Amino acid sequence: MLQRVRIWMLMAAVALASQVVTAQKVAVPQYVPSDVQAFVSVVEANEMWAAFAQTPLYKELVGVWQLPQVQNDPDLQEFQLLLDKASVDLGFSLKPADLFGEHLKGADLYITQAPGAGEPNLLVVSRFSDAAKANAVADFIEGEIRKQSEDRKLAGLEPLAVQRTDLPGGVQVVGVESENLFFTSKDDLLFLSSSNAVMADSLASPGESRLLENTAIVENFGELSSASGQVTYYFSGSMLATIAQAAGNPMLGSAQLPRSTAGTLTVRPTRIESTSYMAGLPASGALLQLASVPGGDLANLLRYGHANALIAFAANTVDGPAMLAALNEQAKTNPQAAYQMEETLNQLRTVCAENGLSFDTDVLEAFGPEAGFFFNAFDMTNMAAPNLDFLAVAKIRDREKADKVLAALERAAGKYLTQQAQSMGGTPPPAEPSVESYANATVRSMVYNHPLFNVPMGLTTARTEDGYLLISLTPQPVKSALDRGDGAAGSLVSSPALGAARVALLPEYNQFLVVNVEQIGTTLQMFLPMLMARMQGSGQDMASINQLAALVRSVGTAYVTSAVSPDGNRINAVLSME
């Protein structure tokens, strides 16, 4: 049972960390540990839950919860019985709607780590609606410990050693050293920690001044002064390095991490908003150079994307040589990564040399600083003839070098398409691309009908009069994008959904990402009847899959913008469920 209590603690911490809060930094600022290196705070749980319960996402989550396959799961049924019993013992309901909507007012999760120590120490300070509830939870945890200890004794094992520590102010901390669990209640607060020392330090805290004395925290939240949130968080550079190390990512060494990062999160009935700030880029020449690239006109690039694009990404600080230098610099932190990077670069340089190009001085310097891609549609209505609307767009930086790159690309595409057509018994493409003028651009196509799918495939490029290059597999995505760029309706920049999301996005940004989960879910759902027929699934299975698909679609569309500078990186994200 003690193990389950610890799991409940973890689940509560994760649930709190994934929700939202208001303007102050933490819910219970007077109990900050002196060496805090990270925190996640829910300032007002009731406000967060009230908003979340109105979202389409919550409605579909309830639908999944009510599925027979979920309700009849033995493990879930056992957990529900335990939850019901705990609610009876406590005297108040632990159901999420009751716990977050009424009983729990706010909570802070603090993380500390001594230099050279192993696992970090955790401290959770939760504020309940009254002192009786906080005391009840503390008594319940102690009761579960005693039951677990008695069970161990009956099984012939060493019982749990419960220790008590008296602190100033009449507070008594109960703990089990072997389980790294210490807890107490004070007024309407419940304290849970993995360290007795951290618990004592917190309860002896001089108050919010510990937060204000931390210059990194003040620096980050100073940049976020205009951003409100139901949840706030902060991670120091050393904690980010610990997380990167635990994740096993050698490319994220301490030399590549920011000094610190902080952010806010807010749930609204129709959207979830997030703002974060990473203070200071690493003192690295390559990364600083990349962050200092003068920004191009991102709006001009975004006009080529479709308003309902499944995925879209664009950036206006693209600089090939600086990006390569930054990647090489990061790769040096790991010999294996450096070797793989060099192998890849050598292959690219060889391919370019075979086509009369220099990868470093021709390809990397031909385009920028604006570049992006738009995955506008994936239509499988006709399984025999799928339609992929994918488009890459870049600003031409050097016309002469761009011409060399495009000529080499056409030669390589023609050779590959001819070989493919001959191997499948199809008709190869013309030796030279077709050329036409369309919507203030010159369109060049080298396309043939695929023998298996009977659809046009190949390479189509367009060079616009204002210096943009568009690339796709077939002419239609390019021509549709040129129509949008020439003022036709349906462009990403004129999307009503984007307009609604802009209230929480940066007015100026260097990077822009859209992930239309609703459209992706709708596209994938077209495969479900065929998939279920092949699997000989039941009607109940189909109902479950449809409910899961509805859950995916309810997520809506994610918009992310980022403004990069040598001083730091500000990121705004909006999950729009309208």
XYZ file of C-alpha atoms in Angstrom:
578
model
C 0.000 0.000 0.000
C 2.876 2.372 0.754
C 4.075 1.931 -2.807
C 0.620 2.946 -4.006
C 0.741 6.047 -1.793
C 4.019 7.032 -3.430
C 2.528 6.428 -6.868
C -0.427 8.635 -5.940
C 2.020 11.348 -4.907
C 3.776 11.079 -8.263
C 0.492 11.102 -10.168
C -0.636 14.195 -8.287
C 2.662 15.955 -8.998
C 2.461 15.145 -12.723
C -1.179 16.228 -12.874
C -0.357 19.514 -11.191
C 2.672 20.081 -13.418
C 0.544 19.648 -16.530
C -2.170 22.141 -15.525
C -2.355 25.960 -15.020
C -2.070 29.100 -12.609
C -2.085 33.034 -12.089
C 0.291 35.954 -11.676
C 2.315 35.133 -8.546
C 5.289 32.848 -8.953
C 4.297 30.110 -6.492
C 1.219 29.194 -4.472
C 2.909 28.988 -1.052
C 6.008 31.225 -1.343
C 6.929 31.254 2.366
C 8.187 27.637 2.248
C 10.745 27.784 -0.565
C 13.831 25.591 0.093
C 17.001 27.673 0.321
C 18.761 25.877 -2.550
C 15.746 25.458 -4.865
C 16.845 24.636 -8.415
C 13.448 24.022 -9.981
C 9.775 24.362 -9.156
C 6.342 23.812 -10.646
C 3.458 25.656 -9.034
C -0.314 25.525 -9.366
C -1.435 28.793 -7.830
C -5.183 28.275 -8.127
C -6.286 24.697 -8.767
C -10.007 25.527 -8.624
C -9.740 28.118 -11.408
C -7.670 25.731 -13.507
C -10.136 22.875 -13.143
C -13.182 25.057 -13.843
C -11.651 26.118 -17.173
C -10.403 22.637 -18.097
C -13.832 21.085 -17.431
C -15.297 23.351 -20.140
C -12.826 22.364 -22.865
C -13.698 19.952 -25.707
C -10.677 17.913 -24.631
C -12.215 17.221 -21.211
C -15.500 16.133 -22.766
C -13.750 13.568 -24.957
C -11.579 12.363 -22.057
C -14.762 11.618 -20.138
C -15.991 9.686 -23.179
C -12.833 7.543 -23.197
C -13.133 6.980 -19.437
C -16.688 5.687 -19.888
C -15.777 3.106 -22.542
C -16.683 -0.456 -21.441
C -13.119 -1.628 -22.094
C -11.835 1.019 -19.670
C -14.464 0.593 -16.962
C -14.144 -3.202 -17.013
C -10.352 -3.220 -16.681
C -9.461 -5.178 -13.479
C -6.548 -2.906 -12.532
C -8.690 0.197 -12.932
C -11.489 -1.350 -10.908
C -9.035 -2.183 -8.117
C -7.673 1.352 -8.192
C -11.197 2.780 -8.085
C -12.009 0.673 -4.997
C -8.840 1.937 -3.290
C -9.727 5.513 -4.222
C -13.245 5.094 -2.851
C -11.916 3.590 0.385
C -9.373 6.405 0.754
C -12.156 8.961 0.213
C -14.187 7.343 3.014
C -11.190 7.265 5.381
C -10.328 10.887 4.613
C -13.866 12.170 4.818
C -13.773 13.907 1.426
C -13.758 12.795 -2.208
C -10.527 12.211 -4.099
C -12.239 12.191 -7.487
C -10.385 14.669 -9.737
C -13.448 16.909 -10.178
C -13.801 17.169 -6.382
C -10.115 17.246 -5.465
C -9.050 19.908 -7.981
C -12.403 21.638 -8.159
C -13.000 22.063 -4.435
C -10.583 20.612 -1.879
C -7.111 21.448 -3.274
C -6.490 25.184 -3.647
C -2.911 25.160 -4.896
C 0.410 23.349 -4.681
C 4.147 23.809 -5.200
C 6.600 21.122 -6.273
C 10.191 22.097 -5.422
C 13.309 20.269 -6.616
C 16.699 20.598 -4.967
C 19.968 18.776 -5.583
C 23.193 19.000 -3.623
C 26.412 19.260 -5.701
C 27.636 15.776 -6.620
C 24.484 14.141 -5.242
C 22.564 11.412 -7.055
C 18.816 11.737 -7.377
C 17.332 15.188 -6.661
C 15.178 15.778 -3.593
C 11.493 16.617 -3.929
C 9.227 18.738 -1.770
C 5.488 19.141 -2.393
C 3.587 21.797 -0.437
C -0.186 21.584 -0.996
C -2.773 24.066 0.240
C -6.187 22.575 1.035
C -9.491 24.340 1.551
C -9.158 23.921 5.327
C -6.755 22.567 7.956
C -8.914 19.502 8.665
C -8.324 18.129 5.141
C -4.552 18.655 5.330
C -4.453 16.889 8.711
C -6.651 14.066 7.386
C -4.287 13.345 4.493
C -1.268 13.317 6.835
C -3.073 10.910 9.200
C -4.115 8.725 6.245
C -0.518 8.421 4.967
C 0.692 7.513 8.455
C -2.059 4.905 8.762
C -1.056 3.342 5.445
C 2.577 3.205 6.600
C 1.573 1.391 9.771
C -0.516 -1.122 7.776
C 2.404 -1.744 5.434
C 4.747 -2.191 8.378
C 2.358 -4.690 9.997
C 2.076 -6.629 6.729
C 5.859 -6.856 6.535
C 6.059 -8.132 10.108
C 3.448 -10.834 9.390
C 5.458 -11.862 6.310
C 8.598 -12.285 8.432
C 10.241 -9.140 7.074
C 11.777 -6.198 8.902
C 8.995 -3.692 9.731
C 9.309 -0.143 8.545
C 11.231 2.123 10.887
C 9.069 5.206 11.466
C 10.932 8.233 12.765
C 9.615 11.483 14.212
C 11.408 14.827 14.188
C 10.212 17.796 16.290
C 10.750 21.154 14.591
C 10.324 24.666 16.043
C 6.744 25.870 16.152
C 5.289 22.587 17.355
C 5.595 20.846 13.955
C 6.368 17.134 13.990
C 7.673 15.475 10.817
C 6.928 11.784 10.349
C 9.184 9.816 8.019
C 10.443 6.492 6.773
C 14.093 6.836 5.759
C 14.132 3.569 3.806
C 11.273 4.801 1.613
C 12.532 8.416 1.239
C 9.162 9.644 2.486
C 8.666 12.438 5.036
C 5.465 14.339 5.704
C 3.627 16.673 8.053
C 0.735 19.114 8.086
C 0.664 22.696 9.279
C -2.517 24.732 9.272
C -4.130 24.111 5.849
C -0.852 22.880 4.294
C 0.402 19.347 3.648
C 4.162 18.809 3.232
C 5.566 15.739 1.439
C 9.288 15.323 0.814
C 11.931 12.761 -0.079
C 14.374 14.406 2.358
C 14.029 15.222 6.035
C 16.690 17.929 5.700
C 14.805 19.644 2.867
C 11.596 19.460 4.902
C 13.295 21.096 7.897
C 14.870 23.762 5.684
C 11.500 24.565 4.097
C 9.663 24.877 7.421
C 12.414 27.175 8.698
C 12.209 29.296 5.552
C 12.323 33.101 5.911
C 9.622 33.366 3.259
C 9.301 34.569 -0.317
C 12.627 36.427 -0.035
C 14.389 33.197 -0.983
C 12.764 33.394 -4.401
C 13.561 37.086 -4.771
C 17.195 36.524 -3.752
C 17.636 34.075 -6.626
C 18.840 36.285 -9.488
C 18.121 33.647 -12.151
C 14.481 33.360 -11.074
C 14.102 37.133 -10.998
C 15.747 37.416 -14.436
C 13.431 34.875 -16.035
C 10.185 36.072 -14.508
C 11.157 39.675 -15.188
C 11.015 38.757 -18.875
C 7.615 37.120 -18.267
C 6.138 40.026 -16.314
C 3.378 40.529 -18.893
C 2.458 36.826 -19.001
C -0.086 35.539 -16.503
C -0.519 31.862 -15.764
C -2.383 29.374 -13.632
C 0.809 27.283 -13.538
C 4.351 28.634 -13.354
C 7.649 26.765 -13.521
C 11.386 27.363 -13.296
C 14.464 25.204 -14.004
C 18.045 26.266 -13.334
C 20.805 25.519 -15.805
C 22.253 22.819 -13.536
C 18.849 21.124 -13.272
C 18.449 21.251 -17.059
C 21.863 19.574 -17.351
C 20.736 16.862 -14.908
C 17.582 16.258 -16.929
C 19.549 16.106 -20.191
C 21.981 13.636 -18.661
C 19.128 11.476 -17.324
C 17.531 11.521 -20.773
C 20.773 10.147 -22.201
C 21.126 12.888 -24.814
C 24.861 13.550 -25.254
C 24.170 16.422 -27.654
C 22.694 18.428 -24.770
C 25.802 19.088 -22.772
C 25.945 21.934 -20.269
C 27.781 24.066 -22.862
C 24.675 24.027 -25.088
C 22.049 24.722 -22.390
C 20.634 28.119 -21.372
C 21.411 29.619 -17.975
C 17.856 28.903 -16.840
C 14.302 28.704 -18.108
C 10.894 29.615 -16.726
C 7.352 29.731 -17.999
C 3.645 30.043 -17.419
C 0.636 28.007 -18.499
C -3.018 29.022 -18.610
C -6.084 26.903 -19.392
C -9.102 28.583 -20.936
C -12.350 26.967 -22.123
C -11.291 27.208 -25.778
C -7.493 27.179 -25.623
C -4.398 26.475 -23.554
C -1.698 29.164 -23.580
C 1.965 28.890 -22.652
C 4.818 31.391 -22.464
C 8.402 30.503 -21.613
C 11.732 32.287 -21.518
C 15.195 30.734 -21.751
C 17.680 33.145 -20.252
C 20.894 33.498 -22.185
C 22.304 31.339 -24.920
C 25.550 29.465 -24.221
C 28.725 31.520 -24.576
C 29.348 29.881 -27.935
C 30.491 31.746 -31.012
C 28.511 29.606 -33.454
C 25.219 29.695 -31.563
C 25.523 33.401 -30.879
C 26.210 33.994 -34.557
C 23.117 31.986 -35.478
C 20.974 33.932 -33.006
C 22.293 37.216 -34.431
C 21.212 36.529 -38.033
C 19.053 39.486 -39.200
C 15.469 38.317 -39.584
C 13.782 38.203 -42.977
C 10.121 38.753 -43.833
C 8.373 35.745 -42.297
C 4.849 36.867 -43.236
C 5.760 36.706 -46.926
C 6.845 33.107 -46.469
C 3.761 32.056 -44.485
C 1.382 33.231 -47.228
C 2.321 30.123 -49.242
C 0.969 27.781 -46.549
C -2.632 26.546 -46.618
C -4.955 27.782 -43.856
C -5.668 24.155 -42.853
C -2.113 22.844 -43.266
C -1.521 19.669 -41.267
C 1.981 20.785 -40.304
C 3.736 24.037 -41.136
C 7.116 25.387 -40.080
C 8.882 28.577 -41.064
C 11.916 30.513 -39.849
C 13.434 33.825 -40.885
C 16.937 33.497 -39.395
C 18.175 30.627 -41.573
C 21.894 30.894 -42.283
C 23.499 27.762 -43.719
C 27.142 28.314 -42.664
C 26.141 29.434 -39.149
C 23.790 26.452 -38.723
C 26.496 24.028 -39.827
C 29.021 25.619 -37.450
C 26.532 25.332 -34.563
C 25.803 21.661 -35.327
C 29.506 20.871 -35.526
C 30.066 22.648 -32.233
C 27.343 20.635 -30.516
C 28.617 17.374 -32.028
C 32.032 17.925 -30.440
C 30.524 17.133 -27.022
C 30.141 13.498 -28.124
C 32.727 11.620 -30.231
C 30.124 9.264 -31.737
C 27.872 12.168 -32.710
C 30.853 14.002 -34.192
C 31.771 10.927 -36.253
C 28.214 10.507 -37.565
C 28.039 14.214 -38.392
C 31.289 14.055 -40.362
C 30.161 10.912 -42.220
C 26.897 12.593 -43.249
C 28.661 15.767 -44.348
C 31.177 13.813 -46.391
C 28.353 12.010 -48.211
C 26.592 15.315 -48.939
C 29.821 16.876 -50.180
C 30.486 13.885 -52.415
C 27.005 14.010 -53.969
C 27.325 17.758 -54.519
C 30.788 17.400 -56.078
C 29.446 14.773 -58.492
C 26.970 17.412 -59.672
C 29.476 20.235 -59.930
C 28.582 21.887 -56.626
C 30.320 22.790 -53.419
C 28.114 21.950 -50.453
C 29.747 24.600 -48.238
C 29.993 27.520 -50.667
C 27.144 26.813 -53.100
C 24.318 24.967 -51.348
C 24.610 26.516 -47.880
C 24.993 30.052 -49.186
C 22.309 29.938 -51.890
C 19.211 30.385 -49.719
C 18.007 32.254 -46.617
C 17.302 33.836 -44.249
C 13.662 32.670 -44.748
C 12.855 28.990 -45.221
C 10.126 26.556 -44.272
C 7.885 23.686 -45.286
C 4.125 23.133 -45.477
C 2.511 19.715 -45.255
C -0.814 20.991 -46.542
C -2.785 17.797 -47.186
C -2.626 14.033 -47.379
C -5.626 12.778 -49.321
C -6.166 9.003 -49.378
C -9.777 9.102 -50.571
C -8.670 7.287 -53.719
C -6.347 4.603 -52.375
C -5.097 3.883 -55.889
C -4.074 7.501 -56.389
C -3.002 9.181 -53.113
C -2.490 12.924 -53.160
C 0.384 14.383 -51.153
C 0.438 18.174 -50.957
C 3.893 18.974 -49.591
C 5.715 22.219 -50.257
C 9.162 23.581 -49.343
C 9.811 27.327 -49.649
C 12.999 29.356 -49.305
C 14.167 32.876 -50.029
C 16.895 33.025 -52.665
C 19.958 34.707 -51.184
C 22.376 34.303 -54.109
C 20.741 33.996 -57.564
C 23.802 32.533 -59.314
C 24.370 29.835 -56.694
C 20.661 29.045 -56.526
C 20.640 28.473 -60.310
C 23.531 26.003 -59.972
C 21.761 24.127 -57.166
C 18.479 23.920 -59.098
C 20.183 22.746 -62.282
C 21.938 19.974 -60.355
C 18.687 19.059 -58.609
C 16.861 18.737 -61.933
C 19.629 16.541 -63.370
C 19.565 14.263 -60.330
C 15.744 14.084 -60.337
C 15.623 13.301 -64.069
C 18.156 10.493 -63.678
C 16.325 8.954 -60.716
C 12.857 9.204 -62.310
C 14.090 7.667 -65.561
C 15.662 4.735 -63.734
C 12.503 4.200 -61.693
C 10.214 4.346 -64.737
C 12.366 1.894 -66.689
C 12.483 -0.569 -63.785
C 8.674 -0.538 -63.507
C 7.875 -0.503 -67.210
C 6.554 3.046 -67.215
C 7.187 6.012 -69.464
C 10.163 8.100 -68.289
C 9.860 11.893 -67.925
C 10.968 14.256 -70.711
C 14.692 14.887 -70.946
C 14.118 18.573 -70.177
C 11.608 20.074 -67.691
C 8.541 21.899 -68.947
C 8.613 25.654 -68.332
C 5.654 28.008 -67.930
C 4.807 31.370 -66.407
C 2.224 31.224 -63.642
C 1.132 33.857 -61.088
C 4.271 36.022 -61.249
C 6.580 33.003 -61.186
C 8.449 30.680 -63.508
C 7.353 27.073 -62.945
C 9.604 24.191 -64.021
C 8.253 20.603 -63.894
C 9.891 17.254 -64.469
C 7.031 14.807 -63.826
C 5.916 11.366 -65.012
C 2.979 9.095 -64.240
C 3.891 6.505 -61.652
C 3.268 3.031 -63.137
C 1.732 1.637 -59.943
C -0.392 4.545 -58.732
C -1.066 6.263 -62.075
C -0.476 9.670 -60.488
C 2.026 12.367 -61.496
C 5.245 12.310 -59.459
C 8.574 14.016 -59.816
C 9.964 17.479 -59.187
C 8.341 20.881 -59.661
C 9.999 24.184 -58.797
C 8.896 27.792 -59.048
C 10.977 30.946 -58.797
C 8.876 33.994 -57.960
C 9.583 37.523 -59.126
C 10.205 38.633 -55.547
C 12.900 35.982 -55.039
C 11.277 32.914 -53.452
C 11.839 29.299 -54.457
C 8.974 26.792 -54.140
C 9.559 23.022 -54.450
C 7.071 20.153 -54.535
C 6.564 16.726 -56.075
C 3.937 17.831 -58.602
C 2.766 21.099 -60.206
C -0.555 21.421 -58.360
C 0.767 22.141 -54.819
C 3.129 24.751 -56.280
C 0.415 26.456 -58.331
C -2.041 26.426 -55.425
C 0.608 28.022 -53.198
C 1.337 30.656 -55.838
C -2.377 31.465 -55.973
C -2.452 31.939 -52.191
C 0.706 34.020 -52.293
C -0.852 36.183 -55.000
C -3.721 37.147 -52.715
C -6.214 34.283 -53.002
C -8.163 33.245 -49.911
C -7.150 30.250 -47.830
C -3.633 31.357 -46.921
C -2.175 30.471 -43.526
C -1.574 34.126 -42.647
C -5.275 34.901 -43.183
C -6.529 31.862 -41.243
C -9.321 32.781 -38.773
C -8.008 30.122 -36.369
C -4.564 31.730 -36.412
C -6.176 35.110 -35.881
C -7.902 33.825 -32.741
C -4.661 32.293 -31.474
C -2.649 35.483 -32.004
C -3.951 36.972 -28.741
C -1.376 34.820 -26.912
C 1.348 34.647 -29.562
C 4.312 36.941 -29.999
C 3.667 39.938 -32.248
C 7.141 39.424 -33.733
C 8.890 36.079 -34.007
C 11.692 34.256 -35.813
C 10.175 30.772 -35.926
C 6.614 29.627 -36.468
C 5.172 26.117 -36.113
C 1.635 24.837 -36.694
C 0.463 21.301 -35.914
C -3.189 20.847 -36.876
C -4.021 17.811 -34.738
C -7.704 18.016 -35.622
C -7.001 17.758 -39.369
C -4.404 15.034 -38.831
C -6.924 13.047 -36.776
C -9.591 13.480 -39.450
C -7.151 12.296 -42.125
C -6.096 9.245 -40.139
C -9.696 8.323 -39.357
C -10.286 7.647 -43.045
C -8.172 4.521 -42.602
C -10.177 3.167 -39.665
C -12.982 1.315 -41.505
C -10.451 -0.402 -43.751
C -8.220 -1.239 -40.790
C -11.089 -2.648 -38.737
C -12.312 -4.740 -41.675
C -8.866 -6.305 -42.049
C -8.623 -6.945 -38.320
C -12.201 -8.292 -38.250
C -12.918 -5.975 -35.347
C -16.244 -5.833 -33.564
C -18.660 -2.941 -33.460
C -17.488 -2.234 -29.905
C -13.895 -2.009 -31.132
C -14.933 0.463 -33.803
C -16.836 2.555 -31.267
C -13.739 2.682 -29.067
C -11.479 3.709 -31.932
C -13.953 6.395 -32.990
C -13.990 7.723 -29.415
C -10.192 7.825 -29.355
C -10.215 9.582 -32.737
C -12.657 12.143 -31.335
C -10.271 12.680 -28.424
C -7.387 13.336 -30.820
C -9.458 15.762 -32.900
C -10.575 17.672 -29.803
C -6.962 18.700 -29.193
C -7.407 21.215 -32.040
C -4.427 23.091 -33.480
C -1.110 23.958 -31.828
C 0.596 27.231 -32.745
C 4.146 27.902 -31.530
C 6.184 31.048 -32.081
C 9.735 31.730 -30.988
C 11.802 34.911 -30.838
C 15.537 34.216 -30.691
C 18.236 36.661 -29.616
C 21.678 36.414 -27.988
C 20.065 37.488 -24.684
C 17.529 34.659 -24.613
C 14.762 32.807 -26.348
C 11.077 33.580 -25.781
C 8.546 30.931 -26.848
C 4.771 31.265 -26.980
C 2.431 28.348 -27.629
C -1.343 28.178 -28.040
C -3.373 24.986 -28.239
C -6.576 26.222 -29.856
C -9.638 24.019 -29.391
C -12.105 26.387 -31.085
